[in-house]
Amino acid sequence: MAWTTPLGDDLDGVWRRLCAGESAIAPVPTSHRLRTTLAAVVPSVPYGDDPGDRQHALAERTLRAAFEHAGLAPDDPRVSVVVGTSYAAHLDTLRDEPLDAWAVRAARRVGHPHPPVCAVTACSAGSDTLVIADALIRAGRSRICVVGGVDVVTEAKRLAHSALGTMSRTGLRAFDTSHDGMVLGEGAAFLVVETAAGAAARGAAVHARLLGTASSNDAAGLTMPDPTGESVTTAVRNCLRPSRTAPRDIGVVCAHGTGTPLNDEAEAAVLTRLFDDADPGPTVFGTKGALGHSLGATGAIEAVATVQALRHRVTPPLPGLRSPLSGLRVPLSTGGTVGADGTAGISLTLGFGGFNTCLLFERGAA
């Protein structure tokens, strides 16, 4: 695994900062009239540089780090690369090139011999790369997949979300009664996915097992989720079913947790419906109050966070959570770190256009 986030790029170092309750959200200069100047940007790719160059830099350095962490050569012909994003830098650049050119360029720069598959499913794109990897490996089309998401904050995205009214003027407070919107973030994350037999044969460290993936679409609107959360519930149940994992077996949930009232309330309905009968139920945490909402990268970043919660048996606090929504009847990670003793965890993403994805992980041996 590897990630590049507004809190850094060291795998365990970023996790420690999340668990300490640190947040990278801060005012970011702009020449436009925005709903808020708050955002979470990656310091090592300075905001204000060309957005396309920033997207490429995040993709290349994090992809290279994932190959290295897994002990794989980037030019290994057995490997497939799958990359997800939302709009990347395309709203801000005038480059006349294919929409996946940044991903092709990043793969080529690290020495990979094949063009990558590029998924563009809004905020679920990073998660959906793992869905694709799962399908490719099970079908025998690939032996090893390096998958993840990359996205950057841009002026056009800030203007667009200002117009939509989705951004908070004061900060991202997921599942809090005072929530009033999200804050944009950026970053990249990649995970290496292969069969258990293949990992054992090459002596690879197994940080987690990907037990299930599932996706759905609620078709409720271009930006608004289905408030009942029924389609998200379907995705979770379809994700758990093949491995015969029951809701009571889940120890941690990395929630989408955008801080927007519509998303939070729909997700709260899902979590309550699924885990209300579990005792005590999984601990729910999220990363967006610390890292911002990185759109097409968030699913991959939060997949890494879910694996980290299982590895370290702890969940970080939900930043800004003071007064939880009354309808959310599951344990929330508040005030500080909370122990996570369960062996299984899920990561949820809910994207514009009704894209919903659930990933199920089990703690590995590493």
Tab-separated table of C-alpha atoms in Angstrom:
chain	number	residue	atom	x	y	z
A	1	MET	CA	0.000	0.000	0.000
A	2	ALA	CA	1.004	3.639	-0.390
A	3	TRP	CA	-0.669	6.997	0.000
A	4	THR	CA	0.068	10.667	-0.434
A	5	THR	CA	-2.199	12.856	1.688
A	6	PRO	CA	-2.405	16.411	3.039
A	7	LEU	CA	-0.953	14.973	6.287
A	8	GLY	CA	2.030	13.375	4.541
A	9	ASP	CA	2.937	10.196	2.709
A	10	ASP	CA	4.464	7.892	5.330
A	11	LEU	CA	2.114	4.926	5.660
A	12	ASP	CA	2.152	4.650	9.440
A	13	GLY	CA	3.126	8.267	10.053
A	14	VAL	CA	-0.093	9.560	8.487
A	15	TRP	CA	-2.049	6.993	10.476
A	16	ARG	CA	-0.507	8.239	13.718
A	17	ARG	CA	-1.426	11.817	12.826
A	18	LEU	CA	-5.014	10.770	12.069
A	19	CYS	CA	-5.192	8.955	15.402
A	20	ALA	CA	-3.838	12.051	17.143
A	21	GLY	CA	-6.791	14.014	15.773
A	22	GLU	CA	-4.736	16.230	13.479
A	23	SER	CA	-6.370	17.919	10.511
A	24	ALA	CA	-4.834	19.394	7.355
A	25	ILE	CA	-7.861	21.551	6.559
A	26	ALA	CA	-6.850	25.224	6.357
A	27	PRO	CA	-7.526	28.352	4.277
A	28	VAL	CA	-6.130	28.066	0.740
A	29	PRO	CA	-5.693	31.341	-1.196
A	30	THR	CA	-7.908	31.997	-4.209
A	31	SER	CA	-8.762	34.904	-6.474
A	32	HIS	CA	-12.404	33.828	-6.717
A	33	ARG	CA	-15.431	34.465	-4.541
A	34	LEU	CA	-16.052	31.079	-2.954
A	35	ARG	CA	-18.392	29.730	-0.318
A	36	THR	CA	-15.252	28.944	1.708
A	37	THR	CA	-11.496	29.165	1.277
A	38	LEU	CA	-10.999	26.022	3.372
A	39	ALA	CA	-9.401	22.984	1.695
A	40	ALA	CA	-6.848	20.270	2.410
A	41	VAL	CA	-3.979	20.232	-0.077
A	42	VAL	CA	-0.783	18.183	-0.370
A	43	PRO	CA	2.156	20.473	0.561
A	44	SER	CA	4.694	18.607	-1.567
A	45	VAL	CA	2.806	19.471	-4.798
A	46	PRO	CA	2.295	23.221	-4.283
A	47	TYR	CA	-1.208	24.546	-4.886
A	48	GLY	CA	-1.064	27.089	-7.667
A	49	ASP	CA	1.119	24.947	-9.922
A	50	ASP	CA	-0.484	23.556	-13.088
A	51	PRO	CA	-3.330	21.211	-11.987
A	52	GLY	CA	-2.427	18.629	-14.612
A	53	ASP	CA	1.176	18.538	-13.423
A	54	ARG	CA	0.003	18.168	-9.823
A	55	GLN	CA	-2.291	15.272	-10.773
A	56	HIS	CA	0.549	13.534	-12.600
A	57	ALA	CA	3.033	14.084	-9.762
A	58	LEU	CA	0.669	12.593	-7.184
A	59	ALA	CA	-0.078	9.623	-9.432
A	60	GLU	CA	3.530	8.844	-10.324
A	61	ARG	CA	5.074	9.125	-6.867
A	62	THR	CA	2.315	7.130	-5.114
A	63	LEU	CA	2.185	4.428	-7.780
A	64	ARG	CA	5.950	4.027	-7.577
A	65	ALA	CA	5.760	3.803	-3.770
A	66	ALA	CA	3.098	1.072	-3.938
A	67	PHE	CA	5.241	-1.079	-6.238
A	68	GLU	CA	8.174	-0.612	-3.878
A	69	HIS	CA	6.166	-1.387	-0.729
A	70	ALA	CA	4.936	-4.629	-2.306
A	71	GLY	CA	8.387	-5.697	-3.473
A	72	LEU	CA	7.323	-5.619	-7.119
A	73	ALA	CA	9.234	-4.343	-10.129
A	74	PRO	CA	7.200	-1.667	-11.965
A	75	ASP	CA	7.996	-3.366	-15.304
A	76	ASP	CA	6.632	-6.758	-14.158
A	77	PRO	CA	4.413	-7.871	-17.090
A	78	ARG	CA	2.130	-9.856	-14.765
A	79	VAL	CA	0.836	-6.666	-13.185
A	80	SER	CA	-2.239	-4.696	-14.264
A	81	VAL	CA	-2.682	-1.085	-13.156
A	82	VAL	CA	-6.176	0.283	-12.487
A	83	VAL	CA	-6.579	3.981	-11.645
A	84	GLY	CA	-9.626	6.007	-10.616
A	85	THR	CA	-10.410	9.718	-10.499
A	86	SER	CA	-13.319	12.145	-10.794
A	87	TYR	CA	-12.563	15.087	-13.091
A	88	ALA	CA	-8.861	15.099	-12.224
A	89	ALA	CA	-7.531	18.387	-13.675
A	90	HIS	CA	-9.754	18.389	-16.761
A	91	LEU	CA	-11.987	21.277	-15.680
A	92	ASP	CA	-8.971	23.567	-15.450
A	93	THR	CA	-6.665	22.506	-18.262
A	94	LEU	CA	-6.795	23.339	-21.952
A	95	ARG	CA	-4.661	20.368	-22.962
A	96	ASP	CA	-5.966	18.603	-26.054
A	97	GLU	CA	-5.453	15.014	-24.946
A	98	PRO	CA	-7.473	11.928	-23.990
A	99	LEU	CA	-9.078	12.028	-20.557
A	100	ASP	CA	-6.917	9.136	-19.314
A	101	ALA	CA	-3.655	10.610	-20.612
A	102	TRP	CA	-2.447	11.507	-17.092
A	103	ALA	CA	-2.843	7.873	-15.972
A	104	VAL	CA	-1.120	6.492	-19.070
A	105	ARG	CA	1.723	8.965	-18.588
A	106	ALA	CA	2.159	8.090	-14.897
A	107	ALA	CA	2.247	4.344	-15.595
A	108	ARG	CA	4.774	4.856	-18.377
A	109	ARG	CA	6.975	7.073	-16.190
A	110	VAL	CA	7.289	4.407	-13.491
A	111	GLY	CA	8.281	1.873	-16.170
A	112	HIS	CA	5.055	-0.103	-16.423
A	113	PRO	CA	4.646	-1.864	-19.805
A	114	HIS	CA	0.821	-1.818	-20.093
A	115	PRO	CA	-1.681	1.039	-20.397
A	116	PRO	CA	-3.786	1.303	-17.225
A	117	VAL	CA	-7.527	0.813	-16.917
A	118	CYS	CA	-9.064	4.142	-15.831
A	119	ALA	CA	-12.302	4.243	-13.796
A	120	VAL	CA	-14.322	7.448	-13.554
A	121	THR	CA	-17.285	6.922	-11.218
A	122	ALA	CA	-17.258	10.181	-9.273
A	123	CYS	CA	-16.418	9.794	-5.573
A	124	SER	CA	-16.568	5.988	-5.787
A	125	ALA	CA	-13.818	5.775	-8.416
A	126	GLY	CA	-10.998	4.918	-5.999
A	127	SER	CA	-13.074	2.137	-4.417
A	128	ASP	CA	-14.213	0.872	-7.785
A	129	THR	CA	-10.631	0.146	-8.812
A	130	LEU	CA	-10.654	-2.617	-6.188
A	131	VAL	CA	-13.956	-3.914	-7.566
A	132	ILE	CA	-12.306	-4.092	-11.001
A	133	ALA	CA	-9.193	-5.786	-9.599
A	134	ASP	CA	-11.329	-8.368	-7.822
A	135	ALA	CA	-13.108	-9.167	-11.104
A	136	LEU	CA	-9.903	-9.277	-13.170
A	137	ILE	CA	-8.148	-11.658	-10.771
A	138	ARG	CA	-11.140	-13.947	-10.229
A	139	ALA	CA	-11.641	-14.175	-13.997
A	140	GLY	CA	-7.974	-15.085	-14.519
A	141	ARG	CA	-7.339	-11.966	-16.600
A	142	SER	CA	-4.679	-10.648	-14.188
A	143	ARG	CA	-2.417	-12.182	-11.566
A	144	ILE	CA	-1.562	-8.980	-9.711
A	145	CYS	CA	-3.287	-5.595	-9.788
A	146	VAL	CA	-1.967	-2.281	-8.501
A	147	VAL	CA	-5.054	-0.155	-8.018
A	148	GLY	CA	-5.985	3.206	-6.569
A	149	GLY	CA	-7.275	6.730	-6.954
A	150	VAL	CA	-5.766	10.150	-7.606
A	151	ASP	CA	-7.417	13.568	-7.497
A	152	VAL	CA	-6.473	17.204	-6.953
A	153	VAL	CA	-8.109	20.357	-5.651
A	154	THR	CA	-8.564	22.896	-8.458
A	155	GLU	CA	-10.127	26.318	-8.793
A	156	ALA	CA	-12.880	24.979	-11.056
A	157	LYS	CA	-13.873	22.337	-8.508
A	158	ARG	CA	-13.946	24.948	-5.755
A	159	LEU	CA	-16.172	27.173	-7.880
A	160	ALA	CA	-18.440	24.267	-8.824
A	161	HIS	CA	-18.969	23.106	-5.248
A	162	SER	CA	-19.521	26.701	-4.159
A	163	ALA	CA	-22.299	26.935	-6.743
A	164	LEU	CA	-23.750	23.611	-5.587
A	165	GLY	CA	-23.709	24.770	-1.978
A	166	THR	CA	-22.041	21.551	-0.838
A	167	MET	CA	-19.051	23.138	0.938
A	168	SER	CA	-19.040	24.090	4.610
A	169	ARG	CA	-17.936	27.596	5.564
A	170	THR	CA	-16.630	26.416	8.923
A	171	GLY	CA	-15.327	22.839	8.647
A	172	LEU	CA	-16.322	19.259	7.939
A	173	ARG	CA	-18.267	17.683	10.835
A	174	ALA	CA	-19.473	14.280	9.675
A	175	PHE	CA	-22.550	12.898	11.466
A	176	ASP	CA	-22.759	15.918	13.771
A	177	THR	CA	-26.038	17.789	14.235
A	178	SER	CA	-24.255	21.001	13.192
A	179	HIS	CA	-22.937	19.558	9.904
A	180	ASP	CA	-23.352	21.940	6.999
A	181	GLY	CA	-21.166	20.620	4.184
A	182	MET	CA	-17.887	19.154	3.089
A	183	VAL	CA	-14.398	20.543	2.495
A	184	LEU	CA	-12.428	19.635	-0.619
A	185	GLY	CA	-9.219	17.653	-0.312
A	186	GLU	CA	-6.784	15.854	-2.569
A	187	GLY	CA	-4.330	12.998	-2.592
A	188	ALA	CA	-3.572	9.547	-3.945
A	189	ALA	CA	-3.505	5.972	-2.707
A	190	PHE	CA	-2.664	2.625	-4.283
A	191	LEU	CA	-3.062	-0.943	-3.029
A	192	VAL	CA	-1.544	-4.125	-4.436
A	193	VAL	CA	-4.099	-6.912	-4.861
A	194	GLU	CA	-3.250	-10.530	-5.718
A	195	THR	CA	-4.324	-14.061	-4.879
A	196	ALA	CA	-3.349	-15.485	-1.501
A	197	ALA	CA	-1.415	-18.254	-3.269
A	198	GLY	CA	0.464	-15.748	-5.404
A	199	ALA	CA	1.377	-13.619	-2.399
A	200	ALA	CA	2.613	-16.694	-0.514
A	201	ALA	CA	4.679	-17.887	-3.479
A	202	ARG	CA	6.629	-14.626	-3.674
A	203	GLY	CA	6.846	-14.160	0.097
A	204	ALA	CA	4.771	-10.995	0.116
A	205	ALA	CA	3.506	-9.435	3.348
A	206	VAL	CA	-0.293	-9.723	3.557
A	207	HIS	CA	-1.740	-6.692	5.329
A	208	ALA	CA	-5.370	-7.659	4.710
A	209	ARG	CA	-7.578	-9.981	2.706
A	210	LEU	CA	-10.120	-8.485	0.332
A	211	LEU	CA	-13.103	-10.692	1.175
A	212	GLY	CA	-15.755	-8.917	-0.881
A	213	THR	CA	-16.644	-6.049	-3.166
A	214	ALA	CA	-19.998	-4.790	-4.408
A	215	SER	CA	-21.462	-1.702	-5.994
A	216	SER	CA	-24.895	-0.316	-6.782
A	217	ASN	CA	-26.518	2.794	-8.205
A	218	ASP	CA	-29.596	4.398	-6.698
A	219	ALA	CA	-30.382	6.625	-9.733
A	220	ALA	CA	-31.943	9.230	-7.441
A	221	GLY	CA	-30.298	12.265	-9.027
A	222	LEU	CA	-27.102	13.761	-10.405
A	223	THR	CA	-25.920	15.008	-7.011
A	224	MET	CA	-28.530	13.925	-4.455
A	225	PRO	CA	-28.424	10.468	-2.838
A	226	ASP	CA	-31.512	8.364	-2.238
A	227	PRO	CA	-32.440	9.489	1.305
A	228	THR	CA	-33.646	5.984	2.240
A	229	GLY	CA	-30.191	4.482	1.635
A	230	GLU	CA	-31.757	1.279	0.282
A	231	SER	CA	-29.341	1.023	-2.643
A	232	VAL	CA	-26.339	1.484	-0.336
A	233	THR	CA	-27.735	-1.238	1.936
A	234	THR	CA	-27.973	-3.534	-1.081
A	235	ALA	CA	-24.310	-2.893	-1.923
A	236	VAL	CA	-23.220	-3.736	1.627
A	237	ARG	CA	-25.270	-6.924	1.801
A	238	ASN	CA	-24.040	-8.050	-1.623
A	239	CYS	CA	-20.482	-7.375	-0.472
A	240	LEU	CA	-20.859	-9.481	2.682
A	241	ARG	CA	-22.815	-12.378	1.187
A	242	PRO	CA	-20.121	-14.314	-0.790
A	243	SER	CA	-17.861	-14.685	2.260
A	244	ARG	CA	-20.834	-15.387	4.547
A	245	THR	CA	-19.807	-12.456	6.697
A	246	ALA	CA	-22.630	-11.201	8.904
A	247	PRO	CA	-23.049	-7.595	10.062
A	248	ARG	CA	-22.221	-8.746	13.616
A	249	ASP	CA	-18.768	-9.847	12.344
A	250	ILE	CA	-17.792	-6.303	11.302
A	251	GLY	CA	-15.521	-4.531	13.791
A	252	VAL	CA	-14.879	-1.245	12.000
A	253	VAL	CA	-16.580	0.862	9.332
A	254	CYS	CA	-14.787	3.598	7.441
A	255	ALA	CA	-17.792	5.729	6.522
A	256	HIS	CA	-18.056	8.061	3.555
A	257	GLY	CA	-18.886	10.812	6.077
A	258	THR	CA	-18.885	13.912	3.882
A	259	GLY	CA	-20.520	16.240	6.405
A	260	THR	CA	-23.275	17.207	3.970
A	261	PRO	CA	-26.702	16.744	5.584
A	262	LEU	CA	-28.161	14.654	2.741
A	263	ASN	CA	-25.218	12.235	2.550
A	264	ASP	CA	-24.770	11.939	6.312
A	265	GLU	CA	-28.442	11.239	6.920
A	266	ALA	CA	-28.673	8.649	4.133
A	267	GLU	CA	-25.530	6.915	5.374
A	268	ALA	CA	-26.738	7.061	8.983
A	269	ALA	CA	-29.948	5.308	7.898
A	270	VAL	CA	-27.889	2.571	6.225
A	271	LEU	CA	-25.579	2.002	9.189
A	272	THR	CA	-28.480	1.902	11.644
A	273	ARG	CA	-30.432	-0.505	9.443
A	274	LEU	CA	-27.462	-2.846	9.079
A	275	PHE	CA	-26.006	-2.784	12.579
A	276	ASP	CA	-28.812	-1.810	14.948
A	277	ASP	CA	-29.140	-5.413	16.163
A	278	ALA	CA	-25.377	-5.927	16.569
A	279	ASP	CA	-24.033	-5.707	20.105
A	280	PRO	CA	-22.214	-3.409	20.476
A	281	GLY	CA	-21.813	-2.919	16.726
A	282	PRO	CA	-18.796	-1.772	14.712
A	283	THR	CA	-16.918	1.419	15.491
A	284	VAL	CA	-17.584	3.990	12.762
A	285	PHE	CA	-14.813	6.400	11.759
A	286	GLY	CA	-13.919	8.569	8.774
A	287	THR	CA	-11.017	10.559	7.354
A	288	LYS	CA	-12.584	13.541	5.583
A	289	GLY	CA	-12.592	15.821	8.620
A	290	ALA	CA	-8.797	15.520	8.598
A	291	LEU	CA	-7.933	15.030	4.915
A	292	GLY	CA	-10.867	16.718	3.195
A	293	HIS	CA	-13.003	15.076	0.529
A	294	SER	CA	-10.600	14.013	-2.213
A	295	LEU	CA	-13.399	13.012	-4.618
A	296	GLY	CA	-12.083	10.285	-6.953
A	297	ALA	CA	-9.182	9.439	-4.629
A	298	THR	CA	-11.166	9.150	-1.404
A	299	GLY	CA	-12.233	5.517	-1.848
A	300	ALA	CA	-8.634	4.352	-2.237
A	301	ILE	CA	-7.380	6.508	0.644
A	302	GLU	CA	-10.130	5.156	2.885
A	303	ALA	CA	-9.459	1.575	1.774
A	304	VAL	CA	-5.919	2.049	3.095
A	305	ALA	CA	-7.362	3.626	6.258
A	306	THR	CA	-9.650	0.610	6.784
A	307	VAL	CA	-6.710	-1.772	6.447
A	308	GLN	CA	-4.715	0.384	8.861
A	309	ALA	CA	-7.539	0.309	11.425
A	310	LEU	CA	-7.568	-3.492	11.240
A	311	ARG	CA	-3.762	-3.757	11.355
A	312	HIS	CA	-3.362	-1.424	14.330
A	313	ARG	CA	-6.631	-2.448	16.054
A	314	VAL	CA	-7.626	1.172	16.598
A	315	THR	CA	-9.765	3.821	14.896
A	316	PRO	CA	-8.996	7.556	14.757
A	317	PRO	CA	-11.512	10.120	16.028
A	318	LEU	CA	-14.082	11.752	13.791
A	319	PRO	CA	-12.909	15.403	13.735
A	320	GLY	CA	-15.514	17.949	14.770
A	321	LEU	CA	-18.018	15.418	16.106
A	322	ARG	CA	-19.616	16.816	19.251
A	323	SER	CA	-23.332	16.046	18.995
A	324	PRO	CA	-24.026	12.878	16.937
A	325	LEU	CA	-27.146	12.580	14.814
A	326	SER	CA	-29.920	11.092	16.933
A	327	GLY	CA	-30.843	8.492	14.329
A	328	LEU	CA	-27.350	6.970	14.148
A	329	ARG	CA	-27.391	4.118	16.648
A	330	VAL	CA	-23.888	2.670	16.214
A	331	PRO	CA	-20.668	3.420	18.127
A	332	LEU	CA	-18.798	6.436	16.744
A	333	SER	CA	-15.096	7.153	17.127
A	334	THR	CA	-15.250	10.370	19.153
A	335	GLY	CA	-12.898	12.307	21.402
A	336	GLY	CA	-9.859	10.129	20.728
A	337	THR	CA	-8.828	6.749	19.397
A	338	VAL	CA	-11.130	3.786	19.977
A	339	GLY	CA	-9.967	0.181	20.084
A	340	ALA	CA	-11.021	-2.064	17.196
A	341	ASP	CA	-10.903	-5.726	18.133
A	342	GLY	CA	-12.903	-7.148	15.226
A	343	THR	CA	-11.098	-8.948	12.418
A	344	ALA	CA	-13.237	-7.549	9.573
A	345	GLY	CA	-14.002	-4.035	8.378
A	346	ILE	CA	-15.836	-2.315	5.556
A	347	SER	CA	-15.223	0.889	3.644
A	348	LEU	CA	-18.173	2.740	2.108
A	349	THR	CA	-18.201	5.346	-0.659
A	350	LEU	CA	-21.233	7.238	-1.961
A	351	GLY	CA	-20.626	9.197	-5.148
A	352	PHE	CA	-22.448	11.773	-7.244
A	353	GLY	CA	-24.659	10.087	-9.795
A	354	GLY	CA	-25.765	7.497	-7.221
A	355	PHE	CA	-22.580	5.405	-7.285
A	356	ASN	CA	-22.286	3.304	-4.104
A	357	THR	CA	-19.415	0.923	-3.370
A	358	CYS	CA	-18.636	-1.333	-0.422
A	359	LEU	CA	-15.313	-3.085	0.241
A	360	LEU	CA	-14.875	-5.831	2.845
A	361	PHE	CA	-11.451	-6.494	4.383
A	362	GLU	CA	-10.185	-9.019	6.893
A	363	ARG	CA	-7.058	-8.424	8.968
A	364	GLY	CA	-3.972	-10.065	7.460
A	365	ALA	CA	-0.949	-11.621	9.086
A	366	ALA	CA	1.506	-8.781	8.420
